[in-house]
mmCIF file of C-alpha atoms in Angstrom:
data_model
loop_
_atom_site.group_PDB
_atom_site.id
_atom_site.type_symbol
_atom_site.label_atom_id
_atom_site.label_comp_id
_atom_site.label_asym_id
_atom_site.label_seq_id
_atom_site.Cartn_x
_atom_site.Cartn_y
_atom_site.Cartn_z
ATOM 1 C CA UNK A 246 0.000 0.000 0.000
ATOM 2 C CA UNK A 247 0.964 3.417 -0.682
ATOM 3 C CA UNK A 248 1.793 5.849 2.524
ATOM 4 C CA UNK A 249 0.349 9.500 2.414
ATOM 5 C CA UNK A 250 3.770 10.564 3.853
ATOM 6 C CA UNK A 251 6.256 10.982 1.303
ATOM 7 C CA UNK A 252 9.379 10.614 3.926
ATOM 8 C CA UNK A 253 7.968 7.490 5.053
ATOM 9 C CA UNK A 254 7.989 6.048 1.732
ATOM 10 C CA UNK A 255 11.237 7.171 1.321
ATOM 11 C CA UNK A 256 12.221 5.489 4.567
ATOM 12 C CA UNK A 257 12.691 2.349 3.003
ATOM 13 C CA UNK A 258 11.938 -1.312 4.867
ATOM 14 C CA UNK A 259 14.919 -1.085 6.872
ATOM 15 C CA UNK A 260 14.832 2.639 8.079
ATOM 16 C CA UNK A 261 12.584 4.327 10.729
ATOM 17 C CA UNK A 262 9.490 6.122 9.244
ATOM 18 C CA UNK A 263 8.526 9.924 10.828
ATOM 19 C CA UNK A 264 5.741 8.413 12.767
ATOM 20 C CA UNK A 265 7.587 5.796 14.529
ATOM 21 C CA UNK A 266 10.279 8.306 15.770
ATOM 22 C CA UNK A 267 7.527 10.731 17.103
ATOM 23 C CA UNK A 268 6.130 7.607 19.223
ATOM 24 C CA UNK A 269 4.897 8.465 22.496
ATOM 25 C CA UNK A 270 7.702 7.650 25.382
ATOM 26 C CA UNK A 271 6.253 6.101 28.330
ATOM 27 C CA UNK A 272 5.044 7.301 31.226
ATOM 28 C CA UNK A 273 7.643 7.899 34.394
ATOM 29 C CA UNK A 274 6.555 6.670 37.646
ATOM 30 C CA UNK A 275 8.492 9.094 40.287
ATOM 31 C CA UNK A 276 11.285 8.160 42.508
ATOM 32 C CA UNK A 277 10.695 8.171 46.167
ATOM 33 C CA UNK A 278 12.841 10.678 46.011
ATOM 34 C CA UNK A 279 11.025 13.357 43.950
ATOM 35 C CA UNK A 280 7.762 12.292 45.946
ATOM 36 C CA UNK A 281 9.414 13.196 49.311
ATOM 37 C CA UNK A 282 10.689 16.547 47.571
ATOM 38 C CA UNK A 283 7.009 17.035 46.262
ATOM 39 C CA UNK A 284 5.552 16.433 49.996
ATOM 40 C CA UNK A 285 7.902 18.902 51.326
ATOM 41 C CA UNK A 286 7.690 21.689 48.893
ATOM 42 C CA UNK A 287 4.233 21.346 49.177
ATOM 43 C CA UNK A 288 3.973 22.371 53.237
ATOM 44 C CA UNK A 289 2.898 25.591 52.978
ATOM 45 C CA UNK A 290 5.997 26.964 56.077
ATOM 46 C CA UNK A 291 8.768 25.537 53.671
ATOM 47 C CA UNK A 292 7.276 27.521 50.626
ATOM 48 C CA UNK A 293 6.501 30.686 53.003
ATOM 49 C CA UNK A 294 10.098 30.423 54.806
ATOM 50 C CA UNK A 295 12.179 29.494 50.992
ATOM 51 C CA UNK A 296 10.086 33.071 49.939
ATOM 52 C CA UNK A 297 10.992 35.041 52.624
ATOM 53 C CA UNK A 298 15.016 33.577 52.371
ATOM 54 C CA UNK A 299 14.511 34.684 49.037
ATOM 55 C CA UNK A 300 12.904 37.919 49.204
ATOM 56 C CA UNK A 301 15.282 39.052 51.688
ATOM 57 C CA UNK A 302 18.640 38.389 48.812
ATOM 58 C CA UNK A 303 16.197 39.826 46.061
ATOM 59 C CA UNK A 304 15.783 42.958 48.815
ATOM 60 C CA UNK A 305 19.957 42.626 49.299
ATOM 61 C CA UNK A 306 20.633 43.335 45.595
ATOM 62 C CA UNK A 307 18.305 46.219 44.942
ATOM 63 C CA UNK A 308 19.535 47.752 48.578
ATOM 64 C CA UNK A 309 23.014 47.487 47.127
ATOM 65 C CA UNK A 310 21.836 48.660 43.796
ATOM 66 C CA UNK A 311 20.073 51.872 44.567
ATOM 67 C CA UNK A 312 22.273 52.908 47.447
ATOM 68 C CA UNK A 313 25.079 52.898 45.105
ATOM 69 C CA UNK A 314 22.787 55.718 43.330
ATOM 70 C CA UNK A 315 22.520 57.838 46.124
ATOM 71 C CA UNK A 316 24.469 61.159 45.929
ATOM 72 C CA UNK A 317 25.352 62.886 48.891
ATOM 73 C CA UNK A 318 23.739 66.715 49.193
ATOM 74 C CA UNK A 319 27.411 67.929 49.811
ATOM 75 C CA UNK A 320 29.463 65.860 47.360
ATOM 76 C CA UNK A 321 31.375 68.635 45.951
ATOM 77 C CA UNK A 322 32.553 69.384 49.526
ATOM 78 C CA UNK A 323 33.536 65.694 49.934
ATOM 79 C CA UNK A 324 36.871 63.781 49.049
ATOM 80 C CA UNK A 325 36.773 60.884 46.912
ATOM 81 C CA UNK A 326 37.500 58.625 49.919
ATOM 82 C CA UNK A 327 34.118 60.442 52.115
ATOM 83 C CA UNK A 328 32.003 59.799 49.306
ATOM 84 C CA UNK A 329 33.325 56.187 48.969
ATOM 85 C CA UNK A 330 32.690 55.592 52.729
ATOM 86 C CA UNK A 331 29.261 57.848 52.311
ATOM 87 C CA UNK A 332 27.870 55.436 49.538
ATOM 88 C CA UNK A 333 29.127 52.275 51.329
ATOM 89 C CA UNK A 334 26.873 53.104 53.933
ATOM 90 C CA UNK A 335 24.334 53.898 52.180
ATOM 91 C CA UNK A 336 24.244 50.808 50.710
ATOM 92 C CA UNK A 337 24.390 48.638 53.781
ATOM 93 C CA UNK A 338 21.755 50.821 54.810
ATOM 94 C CA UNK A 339 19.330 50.394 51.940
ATOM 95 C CA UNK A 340 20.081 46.458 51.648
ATOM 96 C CA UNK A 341 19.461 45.452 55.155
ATOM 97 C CA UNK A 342 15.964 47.897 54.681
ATOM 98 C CA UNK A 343 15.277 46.600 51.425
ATOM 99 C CA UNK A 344 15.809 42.646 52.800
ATOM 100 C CA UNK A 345 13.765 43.088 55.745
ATOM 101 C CA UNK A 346 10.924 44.795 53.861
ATOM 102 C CA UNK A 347 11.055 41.759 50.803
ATOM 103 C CA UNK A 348 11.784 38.734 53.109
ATOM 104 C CA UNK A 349 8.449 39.880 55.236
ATOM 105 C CA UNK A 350 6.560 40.619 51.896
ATOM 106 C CA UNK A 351 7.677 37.309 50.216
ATOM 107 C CA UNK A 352 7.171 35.561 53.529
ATOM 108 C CA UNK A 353 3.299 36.876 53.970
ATOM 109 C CA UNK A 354 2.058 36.715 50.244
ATOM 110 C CA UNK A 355 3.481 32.712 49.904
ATOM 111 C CA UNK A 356 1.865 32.237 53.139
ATOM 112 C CA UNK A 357 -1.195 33.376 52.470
ATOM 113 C CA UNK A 358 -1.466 32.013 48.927
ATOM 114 C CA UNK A 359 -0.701 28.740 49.733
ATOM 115 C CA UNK A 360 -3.330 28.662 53.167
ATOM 116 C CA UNK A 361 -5.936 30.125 50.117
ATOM 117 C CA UNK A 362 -5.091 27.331 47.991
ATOM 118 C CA UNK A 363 -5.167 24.586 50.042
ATOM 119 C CA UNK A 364 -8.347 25.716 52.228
ATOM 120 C CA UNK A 365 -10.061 26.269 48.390
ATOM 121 C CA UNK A 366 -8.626 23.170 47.000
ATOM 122 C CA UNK A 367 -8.385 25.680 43.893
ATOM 123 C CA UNK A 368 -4.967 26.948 41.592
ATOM 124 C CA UNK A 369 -6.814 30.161 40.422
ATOM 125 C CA UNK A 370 -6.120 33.874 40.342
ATOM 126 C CA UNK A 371 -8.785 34.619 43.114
ATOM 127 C CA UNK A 372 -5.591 32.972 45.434
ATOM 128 C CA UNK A 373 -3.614 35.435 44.126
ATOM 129 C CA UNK A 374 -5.340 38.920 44.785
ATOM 130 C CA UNK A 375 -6.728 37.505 48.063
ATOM 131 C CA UNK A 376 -2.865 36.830 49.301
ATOM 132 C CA UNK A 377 -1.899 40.051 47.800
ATOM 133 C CA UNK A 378 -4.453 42.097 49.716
ATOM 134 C CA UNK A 379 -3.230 40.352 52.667
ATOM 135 C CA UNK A 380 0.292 41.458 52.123
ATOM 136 C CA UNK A 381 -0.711 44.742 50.810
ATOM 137 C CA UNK A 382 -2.942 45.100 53.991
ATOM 138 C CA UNK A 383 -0.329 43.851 56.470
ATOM 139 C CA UNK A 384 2.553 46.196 55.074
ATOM 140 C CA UNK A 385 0.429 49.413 55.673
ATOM 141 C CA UNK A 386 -1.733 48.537 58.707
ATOM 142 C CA UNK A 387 0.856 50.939 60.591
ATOM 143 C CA UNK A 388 -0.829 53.585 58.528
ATOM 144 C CA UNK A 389 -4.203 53.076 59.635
ATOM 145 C CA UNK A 390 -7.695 51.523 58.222
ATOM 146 C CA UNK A 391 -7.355 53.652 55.464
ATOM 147 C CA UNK A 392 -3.354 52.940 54.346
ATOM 148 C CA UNK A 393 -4.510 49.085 55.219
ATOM 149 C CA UNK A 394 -7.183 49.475 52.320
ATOM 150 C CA UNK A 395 -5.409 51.206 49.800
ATOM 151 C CA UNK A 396 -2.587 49.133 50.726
ATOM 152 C CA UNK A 397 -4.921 45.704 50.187
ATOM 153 C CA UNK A 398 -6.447 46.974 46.864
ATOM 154 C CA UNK A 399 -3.096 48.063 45.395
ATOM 155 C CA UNK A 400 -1.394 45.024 46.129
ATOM 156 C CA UNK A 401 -4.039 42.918 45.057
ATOM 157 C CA UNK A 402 -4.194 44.317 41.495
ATOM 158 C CA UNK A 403 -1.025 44.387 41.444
ATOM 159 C CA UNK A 404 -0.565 40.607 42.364
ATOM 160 C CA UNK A 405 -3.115 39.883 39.473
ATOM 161 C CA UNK A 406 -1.283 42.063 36.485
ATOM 162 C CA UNK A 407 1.439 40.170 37.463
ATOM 163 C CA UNK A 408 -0.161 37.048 37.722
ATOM 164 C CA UNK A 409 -1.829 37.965 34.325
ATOM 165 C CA UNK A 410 1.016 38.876 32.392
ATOM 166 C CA UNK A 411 3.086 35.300 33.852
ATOM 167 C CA UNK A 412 -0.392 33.924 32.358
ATOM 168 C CA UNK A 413 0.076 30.565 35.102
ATOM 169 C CA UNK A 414 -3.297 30.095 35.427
ATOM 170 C CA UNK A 415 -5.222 29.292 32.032
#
C-alpha cells in the first residue's frame, strides 16, 4: 500500500518512518525521592520560609543597587575617599531595609497564597489577589484603616497584572 507521507515512503523497509520516531515515550513513575521533595515543597511553612530567604537576597541586591545611586547633598565638599565611605553606607543601609521589607513581603504573600489554595482546594487567580491584599494590607496597617485598604487593593491588582502577564493560570 501506498503511505500519504512521502518521507515514510522514502524510509525504506529497513529505516525508521517519521511516525515511529515521534512515538509516544512512556510514562515515568516518580522516585521516592522526587515524591518526598514534592511532599515537602508542598507544606505551605517551607514555601513561606524558601520566599521570605529569598525575598530578603532579592531585597539585598536592589539595597546594594540603589544605594550605590545615592548622591550625597554635599558631594562637591567631599573627598573621593568620604564619598566612597558615604555610599558604602548607604548601601548597607538600603540592603538590610530593602531585605527586611522583601523577606516579610515574600514571607506573607506565599503564606497566604498557599493557606488560600489549600483551604479552596483551587490553583486560580482569586488565590492570588486575596494573598496580595493580605500582604498589601499587612505592610500598611501601621498607617491606619485607610493605608490598610489602599494598601490591600493596590497590592491585590497588582498581584493579578502580574499574575496575568506570567499567564500561570489558564
Amino acid at each position: 500500500m501506498a503511505s500519504p507521507d512521502p518521507s515514510a515512503a522514502g524510509a525504506g523497509a529497513g529505516g525508521e518512518s517519521t511516525s515511529q520516531a515521534a512515538a509516544v515515550e512512556p510514562i515515568r513513575m516518580p522516585t521516592v525521592e522526587e515524591i518526598k521533595g514534592q511532599d515537602i515543597w508542598n507544606n505551605c511553612a517551607v514555601r513561606s520560609v524558601v520566599s521570605g530567604v529569598m525575598g530578603g537576597g532579592l531585597g539585598v541586591l536592589m539595597g546594594l543597587f540603589f544605594g550605590a545611586l545615592d548622591n550625597p547633598i554635599m558631594a562637591e565638599e567631599m573627598t573621593a575617599r568620604q564619598q566612597i565611605v558615604y555610599t558604602a553606607k548607604q548601601m548597607g543601609r538600603r540592603s538590610i531595609s530593602n531585605a527586611k521589607t522583601f523577606a516579610v513581603m515574600g514571607l506573607i504573600f506565599s503564606a497566604a497564597e498557599c493557606t488560600i489554595e489549600k483551604v479552596r482546594a483551587k490553583h486560580d487567580t482569586t488565590n492570588t489577589a486575596v494573598a496580595g491584599c493580605v500582604t498589601g494590607g499587612a505592610l500598611a496597617v501601621k498607617g491606619g484603616p485607610k493605608a490598610t485598604c489602599i494598601g490591600c487593593a493596590g497590592f491585590a491588582a497588582f498581584s493579578v497584572a502580574i499574575e496575568k502577564f506570567f499567564d500561570r493560570h489558564t
